[in-house]
Coordinates of C-alpha atoms in Angstrom, one line a residue:
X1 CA 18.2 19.2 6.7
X2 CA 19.0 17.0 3.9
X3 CA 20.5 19.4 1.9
X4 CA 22.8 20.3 5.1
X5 CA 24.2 16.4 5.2
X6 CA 24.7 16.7 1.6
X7 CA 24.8 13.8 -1.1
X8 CA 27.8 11.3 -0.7
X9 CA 28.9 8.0 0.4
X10 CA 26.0 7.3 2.9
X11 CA 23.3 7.6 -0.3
X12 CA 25.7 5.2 -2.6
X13 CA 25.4 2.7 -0.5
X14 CA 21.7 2.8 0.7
X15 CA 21.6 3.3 -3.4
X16 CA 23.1 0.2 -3.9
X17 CA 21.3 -1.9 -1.4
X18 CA 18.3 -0.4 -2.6
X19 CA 19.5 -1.9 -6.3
X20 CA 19.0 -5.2 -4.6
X21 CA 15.4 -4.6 -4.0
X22 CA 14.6 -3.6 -7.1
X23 CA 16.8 -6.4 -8.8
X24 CA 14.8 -8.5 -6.9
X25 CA 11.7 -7.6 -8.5
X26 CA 13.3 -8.2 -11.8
X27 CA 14.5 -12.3 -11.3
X28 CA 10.9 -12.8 -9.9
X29 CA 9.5 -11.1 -12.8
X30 CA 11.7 -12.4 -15.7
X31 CA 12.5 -15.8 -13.9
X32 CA 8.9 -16.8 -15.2
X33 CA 10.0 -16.7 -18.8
X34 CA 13.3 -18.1 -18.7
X35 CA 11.5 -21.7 -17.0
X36 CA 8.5 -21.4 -19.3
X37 CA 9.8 -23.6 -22.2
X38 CA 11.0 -26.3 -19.6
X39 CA 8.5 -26.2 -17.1
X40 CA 6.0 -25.7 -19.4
X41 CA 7.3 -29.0 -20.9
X42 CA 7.3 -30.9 -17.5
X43 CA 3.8 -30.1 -16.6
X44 CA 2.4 -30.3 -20.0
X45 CA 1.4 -26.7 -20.3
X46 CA -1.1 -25.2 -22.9
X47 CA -1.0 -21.8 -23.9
X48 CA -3.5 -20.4 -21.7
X49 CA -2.0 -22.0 -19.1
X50 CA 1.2 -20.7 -20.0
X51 CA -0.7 -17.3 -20.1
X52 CA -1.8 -17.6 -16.5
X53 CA 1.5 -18.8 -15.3
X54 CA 3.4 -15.8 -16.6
X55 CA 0.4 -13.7 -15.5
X56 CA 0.4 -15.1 -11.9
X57 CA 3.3 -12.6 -10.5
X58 CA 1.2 -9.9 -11.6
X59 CA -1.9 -10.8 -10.0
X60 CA -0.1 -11.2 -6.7
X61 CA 1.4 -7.8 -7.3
X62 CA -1.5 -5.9 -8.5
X63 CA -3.0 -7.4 -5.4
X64 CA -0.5 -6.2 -3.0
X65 CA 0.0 -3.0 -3.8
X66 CA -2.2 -0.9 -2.4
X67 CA -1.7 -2.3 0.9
X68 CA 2.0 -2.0 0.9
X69 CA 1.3 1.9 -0.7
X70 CA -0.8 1.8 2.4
X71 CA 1.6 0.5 5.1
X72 CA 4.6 2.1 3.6
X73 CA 2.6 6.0 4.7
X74 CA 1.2 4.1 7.8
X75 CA 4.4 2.0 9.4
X76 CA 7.1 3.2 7.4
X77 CA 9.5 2.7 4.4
X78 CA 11.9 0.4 6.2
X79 CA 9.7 -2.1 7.7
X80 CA 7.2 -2.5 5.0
X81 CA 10.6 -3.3 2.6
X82 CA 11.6 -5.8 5.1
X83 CA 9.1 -7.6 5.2
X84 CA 7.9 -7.5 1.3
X85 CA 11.5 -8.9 1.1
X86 CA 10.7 -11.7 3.3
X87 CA 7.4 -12.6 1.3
X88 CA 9.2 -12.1 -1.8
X89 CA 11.9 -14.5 -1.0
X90 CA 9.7 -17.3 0.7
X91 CA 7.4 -17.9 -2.0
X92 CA 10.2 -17.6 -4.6
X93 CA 12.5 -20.5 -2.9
X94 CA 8.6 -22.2 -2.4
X95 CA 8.4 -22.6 -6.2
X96 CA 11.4 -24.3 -6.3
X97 CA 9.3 -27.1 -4.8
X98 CA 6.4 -27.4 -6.8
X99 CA 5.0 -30.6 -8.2
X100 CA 2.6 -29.4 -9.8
X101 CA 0.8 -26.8 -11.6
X102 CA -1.5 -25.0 -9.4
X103 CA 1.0 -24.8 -6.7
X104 CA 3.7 -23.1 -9.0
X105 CA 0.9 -20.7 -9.8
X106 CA -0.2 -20.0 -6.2
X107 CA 3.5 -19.8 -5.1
X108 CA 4.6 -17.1 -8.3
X109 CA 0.7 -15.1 -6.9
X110 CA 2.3 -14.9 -3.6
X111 CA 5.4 -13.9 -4.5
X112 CA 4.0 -11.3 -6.6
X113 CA 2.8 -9.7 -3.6
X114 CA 6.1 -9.6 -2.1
X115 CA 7.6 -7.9 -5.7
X116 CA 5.1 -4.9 -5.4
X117 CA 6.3 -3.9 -1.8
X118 CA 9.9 -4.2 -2.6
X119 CA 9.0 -1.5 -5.6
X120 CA 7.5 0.4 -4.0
X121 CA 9.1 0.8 -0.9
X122 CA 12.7 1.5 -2.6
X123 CA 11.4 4.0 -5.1
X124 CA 9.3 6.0 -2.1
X125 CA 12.1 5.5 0.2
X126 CA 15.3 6.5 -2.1
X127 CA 14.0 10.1 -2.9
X128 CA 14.0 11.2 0.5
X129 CA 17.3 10.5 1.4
X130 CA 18.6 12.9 -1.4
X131 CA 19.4 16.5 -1.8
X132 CA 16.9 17.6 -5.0
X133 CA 20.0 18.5 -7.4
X134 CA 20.8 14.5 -6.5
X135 CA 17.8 12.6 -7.0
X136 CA 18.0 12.4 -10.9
X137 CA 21.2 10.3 -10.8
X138 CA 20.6 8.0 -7.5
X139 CA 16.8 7.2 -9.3
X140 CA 18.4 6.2 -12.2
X141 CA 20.3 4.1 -10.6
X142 CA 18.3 2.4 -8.4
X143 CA 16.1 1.9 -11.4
X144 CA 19.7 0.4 -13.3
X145 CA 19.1 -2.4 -10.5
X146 CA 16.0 -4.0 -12.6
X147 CA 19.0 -4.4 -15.6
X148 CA 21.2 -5.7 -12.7
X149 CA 18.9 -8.7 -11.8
X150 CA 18.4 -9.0 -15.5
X151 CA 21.7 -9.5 -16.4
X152 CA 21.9 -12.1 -13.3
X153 CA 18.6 -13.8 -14.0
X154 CA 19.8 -14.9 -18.1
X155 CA 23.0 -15.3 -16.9
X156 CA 22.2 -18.4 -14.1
X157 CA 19.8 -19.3 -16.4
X158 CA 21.9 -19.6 -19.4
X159 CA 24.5 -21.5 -16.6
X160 CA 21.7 -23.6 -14.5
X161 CA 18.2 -24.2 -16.7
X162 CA 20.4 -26.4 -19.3
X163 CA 22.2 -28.5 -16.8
X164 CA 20.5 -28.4 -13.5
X165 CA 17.1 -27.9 -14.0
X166 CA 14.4 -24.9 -14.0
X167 CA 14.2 -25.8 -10.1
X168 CA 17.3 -24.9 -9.0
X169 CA 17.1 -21.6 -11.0
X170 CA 14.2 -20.7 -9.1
X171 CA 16.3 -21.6 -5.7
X172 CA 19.6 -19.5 -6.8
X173 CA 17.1 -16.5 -8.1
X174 CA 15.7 -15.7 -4.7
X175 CA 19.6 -14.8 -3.4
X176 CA 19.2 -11.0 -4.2
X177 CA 16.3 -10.6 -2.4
X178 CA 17.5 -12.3 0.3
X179 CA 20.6 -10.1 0.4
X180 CA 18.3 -6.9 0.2
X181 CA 16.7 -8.1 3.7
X182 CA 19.8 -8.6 5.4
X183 CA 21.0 -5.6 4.4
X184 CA 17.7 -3.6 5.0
X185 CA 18.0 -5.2 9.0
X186 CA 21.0 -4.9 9.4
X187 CA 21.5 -1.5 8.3
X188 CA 18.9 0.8 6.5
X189 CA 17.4 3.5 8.9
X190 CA 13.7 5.0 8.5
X191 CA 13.7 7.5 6.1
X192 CA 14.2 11.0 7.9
X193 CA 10.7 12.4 5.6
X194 CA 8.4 10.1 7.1
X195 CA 9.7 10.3 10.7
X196 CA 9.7 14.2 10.8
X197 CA 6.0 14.0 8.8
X198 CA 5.0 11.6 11.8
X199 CA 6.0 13.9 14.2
X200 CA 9.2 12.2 15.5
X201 CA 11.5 15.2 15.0
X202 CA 13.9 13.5 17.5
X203 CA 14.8 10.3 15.5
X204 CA 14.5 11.9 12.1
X205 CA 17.4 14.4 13.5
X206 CA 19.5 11.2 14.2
X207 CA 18.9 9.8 10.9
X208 CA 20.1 13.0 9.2
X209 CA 23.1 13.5 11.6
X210 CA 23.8 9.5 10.6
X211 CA 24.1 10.5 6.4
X212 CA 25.9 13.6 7.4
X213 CA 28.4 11.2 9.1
X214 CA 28.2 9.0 6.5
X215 CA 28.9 11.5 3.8
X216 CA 32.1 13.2 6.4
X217 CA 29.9 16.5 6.7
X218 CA 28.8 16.2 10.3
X219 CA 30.6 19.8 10.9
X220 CA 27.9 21.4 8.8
X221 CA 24.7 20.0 10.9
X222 CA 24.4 22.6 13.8
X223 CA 24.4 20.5 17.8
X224 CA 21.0 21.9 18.8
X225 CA 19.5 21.2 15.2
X226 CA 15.9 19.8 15.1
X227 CA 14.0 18.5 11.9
X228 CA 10.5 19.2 11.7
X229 CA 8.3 19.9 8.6
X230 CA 5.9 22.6 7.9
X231 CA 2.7 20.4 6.6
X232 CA 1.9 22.4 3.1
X233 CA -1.1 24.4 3.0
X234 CA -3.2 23.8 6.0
X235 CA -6.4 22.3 6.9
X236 CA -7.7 23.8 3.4
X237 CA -5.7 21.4 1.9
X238 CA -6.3 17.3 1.7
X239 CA -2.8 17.1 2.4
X240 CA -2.4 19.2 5.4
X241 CA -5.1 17.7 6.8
X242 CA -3.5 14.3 6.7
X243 CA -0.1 15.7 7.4
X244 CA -1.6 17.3 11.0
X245 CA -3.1 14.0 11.3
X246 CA -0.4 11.8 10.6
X247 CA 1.6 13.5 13.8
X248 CA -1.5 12.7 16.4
X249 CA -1.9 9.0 17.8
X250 CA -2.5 6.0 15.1
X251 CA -6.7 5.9 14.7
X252 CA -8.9 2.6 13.2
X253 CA -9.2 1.9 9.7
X254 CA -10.1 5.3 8.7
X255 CA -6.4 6.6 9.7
X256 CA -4.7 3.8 7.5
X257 CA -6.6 4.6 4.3
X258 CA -6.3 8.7 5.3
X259 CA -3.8 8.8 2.3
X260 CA -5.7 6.9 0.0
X261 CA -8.5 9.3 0.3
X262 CA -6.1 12.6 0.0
X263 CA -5.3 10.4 -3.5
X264 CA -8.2 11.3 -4.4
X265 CA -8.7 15.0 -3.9
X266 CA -9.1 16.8 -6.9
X267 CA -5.9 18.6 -6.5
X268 CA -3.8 15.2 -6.7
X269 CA -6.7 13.4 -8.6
X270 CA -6.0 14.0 -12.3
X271 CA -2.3 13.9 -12.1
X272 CA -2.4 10.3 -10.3
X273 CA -5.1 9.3 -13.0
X274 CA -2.7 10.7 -16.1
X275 CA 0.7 9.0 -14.6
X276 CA -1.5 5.9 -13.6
X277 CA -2.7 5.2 -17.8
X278 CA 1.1 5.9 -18.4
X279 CA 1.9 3.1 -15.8
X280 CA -0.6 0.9 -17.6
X281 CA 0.3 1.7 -21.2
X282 CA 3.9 1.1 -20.5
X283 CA 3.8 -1.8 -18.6
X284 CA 1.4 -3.6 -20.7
X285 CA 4.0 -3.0 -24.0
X286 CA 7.2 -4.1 -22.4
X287 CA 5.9 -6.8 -20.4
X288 CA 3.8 -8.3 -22.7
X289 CA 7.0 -8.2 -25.4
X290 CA 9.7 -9.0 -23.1
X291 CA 8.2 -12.0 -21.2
X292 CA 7.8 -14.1 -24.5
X293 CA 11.0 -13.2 -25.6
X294 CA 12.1 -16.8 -24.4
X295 CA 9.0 -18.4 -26.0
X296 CA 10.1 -16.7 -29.7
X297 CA 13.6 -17.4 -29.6
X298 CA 12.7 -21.1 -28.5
X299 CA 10.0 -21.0 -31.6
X300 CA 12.5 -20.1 -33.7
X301 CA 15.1 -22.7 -32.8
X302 CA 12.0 -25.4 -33.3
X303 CA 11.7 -24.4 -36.4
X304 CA 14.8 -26.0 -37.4
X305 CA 14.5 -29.0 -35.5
X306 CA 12.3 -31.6 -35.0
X307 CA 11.3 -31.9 -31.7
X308 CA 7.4 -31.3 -30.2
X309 CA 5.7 -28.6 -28.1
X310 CA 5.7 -30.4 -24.5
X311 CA 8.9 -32.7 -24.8
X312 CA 11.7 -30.1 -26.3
X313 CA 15.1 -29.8 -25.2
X314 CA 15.4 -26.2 -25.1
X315 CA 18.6 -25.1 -27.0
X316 CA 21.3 -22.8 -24.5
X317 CA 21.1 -20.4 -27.0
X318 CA 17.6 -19.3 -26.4
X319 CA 19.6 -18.2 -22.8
X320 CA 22.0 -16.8 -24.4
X321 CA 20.1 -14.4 -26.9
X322 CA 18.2 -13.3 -23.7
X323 CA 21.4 -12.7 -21.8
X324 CA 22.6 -10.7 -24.5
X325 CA 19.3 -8.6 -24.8
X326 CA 19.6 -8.1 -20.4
X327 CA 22.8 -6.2 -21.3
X328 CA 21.0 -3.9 -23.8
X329 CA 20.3 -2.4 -21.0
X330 CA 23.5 -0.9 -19.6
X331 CA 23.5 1.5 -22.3
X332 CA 19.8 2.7 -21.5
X333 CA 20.5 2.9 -18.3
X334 CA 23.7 5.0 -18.9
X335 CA 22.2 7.9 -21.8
X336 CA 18.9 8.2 -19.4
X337 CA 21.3 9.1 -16.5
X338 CA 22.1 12.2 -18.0
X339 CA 18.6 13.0 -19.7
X340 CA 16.4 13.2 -17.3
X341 CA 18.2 15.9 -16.0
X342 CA 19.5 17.4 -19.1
X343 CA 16.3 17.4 -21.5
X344 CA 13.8 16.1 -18.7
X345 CA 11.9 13.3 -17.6
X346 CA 8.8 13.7 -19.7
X347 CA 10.7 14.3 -23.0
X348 CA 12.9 11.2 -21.9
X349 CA 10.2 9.2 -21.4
X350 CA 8.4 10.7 -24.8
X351 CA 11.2 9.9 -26.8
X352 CA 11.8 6.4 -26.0
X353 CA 8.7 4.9 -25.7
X354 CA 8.2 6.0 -29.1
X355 CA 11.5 5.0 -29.9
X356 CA 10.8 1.5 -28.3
X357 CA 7.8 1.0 -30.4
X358 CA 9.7 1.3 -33.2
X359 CA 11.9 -1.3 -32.5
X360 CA 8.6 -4.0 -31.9
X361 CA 7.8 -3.2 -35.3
X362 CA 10.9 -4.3 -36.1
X363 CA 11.0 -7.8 -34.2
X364 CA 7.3 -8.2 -35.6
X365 CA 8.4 -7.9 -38.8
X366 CA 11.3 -10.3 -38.1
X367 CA 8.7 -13.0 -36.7
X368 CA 6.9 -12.4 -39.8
X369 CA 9.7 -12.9 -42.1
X370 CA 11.0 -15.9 -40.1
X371 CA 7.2 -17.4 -40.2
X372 CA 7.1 -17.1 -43.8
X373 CA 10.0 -18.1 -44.7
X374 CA 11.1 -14.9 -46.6
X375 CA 14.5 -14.8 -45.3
X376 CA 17.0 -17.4 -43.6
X377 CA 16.4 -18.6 -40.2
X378 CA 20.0 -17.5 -39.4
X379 CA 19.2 -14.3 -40.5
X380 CA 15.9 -13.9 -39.2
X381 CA 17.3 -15.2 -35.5
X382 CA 20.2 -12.1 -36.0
X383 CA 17.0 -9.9 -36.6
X384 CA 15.3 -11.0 -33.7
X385 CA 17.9 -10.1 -31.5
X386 CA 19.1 -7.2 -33.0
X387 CA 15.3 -5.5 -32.4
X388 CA 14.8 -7.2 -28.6
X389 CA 18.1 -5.2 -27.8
X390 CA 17.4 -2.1 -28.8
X391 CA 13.5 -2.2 -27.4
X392 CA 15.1 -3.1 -24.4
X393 CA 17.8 -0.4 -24.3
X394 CA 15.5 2.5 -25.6
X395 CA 12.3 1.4 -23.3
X396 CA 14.2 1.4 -19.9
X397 CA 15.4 4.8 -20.5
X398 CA 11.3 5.5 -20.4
X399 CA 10.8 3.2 -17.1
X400 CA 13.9 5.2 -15.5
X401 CA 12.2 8.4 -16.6
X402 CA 8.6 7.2 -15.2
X403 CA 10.2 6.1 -11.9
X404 CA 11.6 9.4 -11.4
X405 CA 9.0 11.2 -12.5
X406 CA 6.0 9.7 -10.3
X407 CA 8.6 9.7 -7.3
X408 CA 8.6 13.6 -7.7
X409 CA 5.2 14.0 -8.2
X410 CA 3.3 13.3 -4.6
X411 CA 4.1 14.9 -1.2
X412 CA 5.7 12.7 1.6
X413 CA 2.5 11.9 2.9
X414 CA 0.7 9.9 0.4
X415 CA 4.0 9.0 -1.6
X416 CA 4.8 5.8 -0.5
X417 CA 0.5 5.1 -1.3
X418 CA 0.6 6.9 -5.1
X419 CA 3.1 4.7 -6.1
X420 CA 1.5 1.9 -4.9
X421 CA -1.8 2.7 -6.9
X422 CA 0.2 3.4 -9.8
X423 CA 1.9 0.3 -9.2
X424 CA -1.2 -1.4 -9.5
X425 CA -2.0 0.2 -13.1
X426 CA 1.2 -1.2 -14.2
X427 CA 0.3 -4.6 -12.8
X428 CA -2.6 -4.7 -14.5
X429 CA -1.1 -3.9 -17.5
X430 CA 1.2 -6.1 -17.4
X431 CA -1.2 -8.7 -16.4
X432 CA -3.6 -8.2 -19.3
X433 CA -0.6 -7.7 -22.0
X434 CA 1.0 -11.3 -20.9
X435 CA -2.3 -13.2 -20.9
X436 CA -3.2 -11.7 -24.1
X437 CA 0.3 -12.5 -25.6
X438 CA 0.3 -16.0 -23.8
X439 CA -2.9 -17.1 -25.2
X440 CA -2.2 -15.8 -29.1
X441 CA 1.9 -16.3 -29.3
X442 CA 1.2 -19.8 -30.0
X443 CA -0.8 -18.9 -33.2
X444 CA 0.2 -19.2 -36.7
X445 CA -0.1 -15.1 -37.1
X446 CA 1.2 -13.9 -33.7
X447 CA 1.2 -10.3 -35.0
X448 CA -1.7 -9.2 -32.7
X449 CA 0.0 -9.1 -29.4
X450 CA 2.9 -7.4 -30.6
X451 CA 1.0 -4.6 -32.2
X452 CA -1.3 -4.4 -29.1
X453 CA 2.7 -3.9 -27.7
X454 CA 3.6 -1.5 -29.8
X455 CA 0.3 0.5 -29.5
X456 CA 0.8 0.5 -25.8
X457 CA 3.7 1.7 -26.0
X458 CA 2.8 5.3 -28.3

């Protein structure tokens, strides 16, 4: 049926909402670095405590989803986004408010929980909208949104953080989530997989007659047309089983954790395990690079001043540098668009997360220079971005093969709940690989973290 209402306007703009989301997930992530040299200097941080603050929206994410995999197969795509977006956006404006340190943590925890539903409800929801010979594309754009809120999270905090305060960053950084709900109310139907897998044949027939009108192909979707879905395999298989199960009335607690359990089957078993170290290995190298990149550039602008640890005025051209190395992603984003689908998503993501690991070397080897005064600051600082750009461009071709790749790789019925598992590998990752960096960044030989990066990422 999907393939009868075809791929056109109707998928560009749930593509582009659906950008929100995910750009969403990227100010709440990044946000966390971009205050941590000014924050950290109002509240008198150490550097575990800086650790656990840039940790904190991964704990609230690693804690959330599995339950939002959960309620995604259980209530739906659309309402488990909306109301991740709501989470999302209430704890985000709450840090804003903070007065002290405890409180900014619990508030960045709880919106972390709202981040992991807003993942993984766009990237389960996106794919089943789209004819197969579309999907490559519209993924890699959705997944273009995380350069999106990049590009807007340095930018207001290159504009706002100098003059205005971390606070009022934190306020304007919650606006694309809050955009992505209003959006997702106001316009976003159920995704037409999950209502014919559910057995409601009826509204998933209106859905797909809405994109065919959307995409001016309504012609081509016969009157009397009825979506169903043939449940692969039969009761022999985990999945069949919870397909036919899915279509009878809702159960107890047993029926909400049905896709879980089909997770585990050996026939879906290994490949959730592989993708899930992939998750874990990848998210532990980028986030645990890119989240200090604020921290090095503000080390390195300390080193030719004179000001301390807790009471520096942090120089707009640590904001700028990161700006610069947010836009290394547009041409990532644009080479990956056409790989995935013209040398494939494994050898894209082979390829640049090798490529990507290359390029920490590099920036270690900058720091290293810069530390021991081998070169000039001035040239180490042009070295230091230099190598942040191109990790950045070459790794999120990898994270826009991934996505794709894992959104691929689970039927309809346990979908939305893979990707929240594998979610959760990533979020521990990237958990662990802050902490660790947090807690040795501030050393005089900070070459550890990034070659437990850099390993990560190979």
């Amino acid at each position: 049926a999907i393939e009868l209402a075809g791929a056109g306007a109707f998928q560009v703009r749930l593509t582009a909402l659906l950008m929100l989301a995910n750009a969403g997930d990227a100010v709440e992530v990044l946000s966390v670095a971009l205050i941590l040299p000014t924050a950290g200097a109002e509240f008198g941080l150490s550097a575990s405590q800086k650790g656990a603050l840039t940790s904190a929206v991964f704990a609230g994410a690693l804690l959330g989803s599995f339950a939002w995999g959960l309620a995604g197969d259980r209530v739906g795509r659309r309402r488990m986004l909306a109301t991740a977006l709501a989470v999302n956006a209430l704890f985000a404006l709450a840090s804003g408010t903070a007065r002290t340190f405890w409180f900014l943590v619990t508030c960045r925890v709880l919106a972390g929980v709202g981040v992991s539903g807003c993942n993984t409800a766009a990237f389960t929801a996106l794919p089943e909208f789209l004819p197969c010979h579309a999907r490559g594309k519209h993924t890699v754009a959705l997944a273009s949104g995380w350069m999106v809120g990049s590009i807007y999270s340095a930018s207001i905090g290159w504009a706002l953080i100098p003059t205005r305060g971390w606070r009022t960053f934190v306020f304007v950084s919650a606006a694309p989530a809050l955009a992505c709900l209003l959006g997702v109310v106001a316009w976003m139907p159920e995704s037409p997989r999950f209502l014919a897998v559910r057995g409601r044949g009826e509204e998933a027939t209106e859905v797909i007659r809405r994109i065919a009108r959307g995409n001016a192909r309504e012609a081509r979707v016969p009157r009397d047309a009825r979506v169903e879905v043939g449940v692969r395999s039969s009761r022999a298989s985990p999945v069949g089983r919870l397909g036919a199960a899915a279509r009878r009335k809702p159960g107890g607690f047993g029926a909400w954790i049905a896709p879980l359990r089909s997770l585990c089957e050996p026939s879906l078993r290994s490949r959730a395990a592989s993708v899930g170290f992939v998750w874990f290995s990848l998210s532990w190298g980028w986030y645990g690079m890119m989240l200090w990149l604020p921290e090095y550039f503000a080390r390195l602008a300390d080193a030719d001043g004179s000001s301390t640890t807790n009471e520096r005025h942090v120089s707009t051209n640590v904001y700028a540098e990161n700006a610069a190395v947010a836009w290394a992603n547009l041409p990532g984003n644009i080479a990956s668009a056409f790989l995935v689908d013209s040398v494939g998503r494994r050898a894209t993501l082979t390829w640049c997360m090798a490529s990507a690991a290359i390029a920490i070397a590099v920036f270690a080897l900058a720091v290293s220079w810069a530390a021991g005064g081998g070169v000039s600051r001035a040239a180490a600082g042009r070295l230091y971005v230099a190598s942040a750009c191109a990790f950045n461009a070459l790794s999120v071709g990898g994270w826009n093969a991934l996505d794709l790749f894992t959104s691929e790789a689970f039927p309809t019925e346990v979908r939305s709940t893979a990707m929240g598992a594998l979610g959760a590998c990533g979020r521990l990752g990237s958990a662990i690989g802050t902490f660790v960096a947090g807690v040795t960044v501030s050393s005089s030989y900070p070459m550890p973290p990034l070659a437990l990066c850099g390993g990560a990422m190979l």
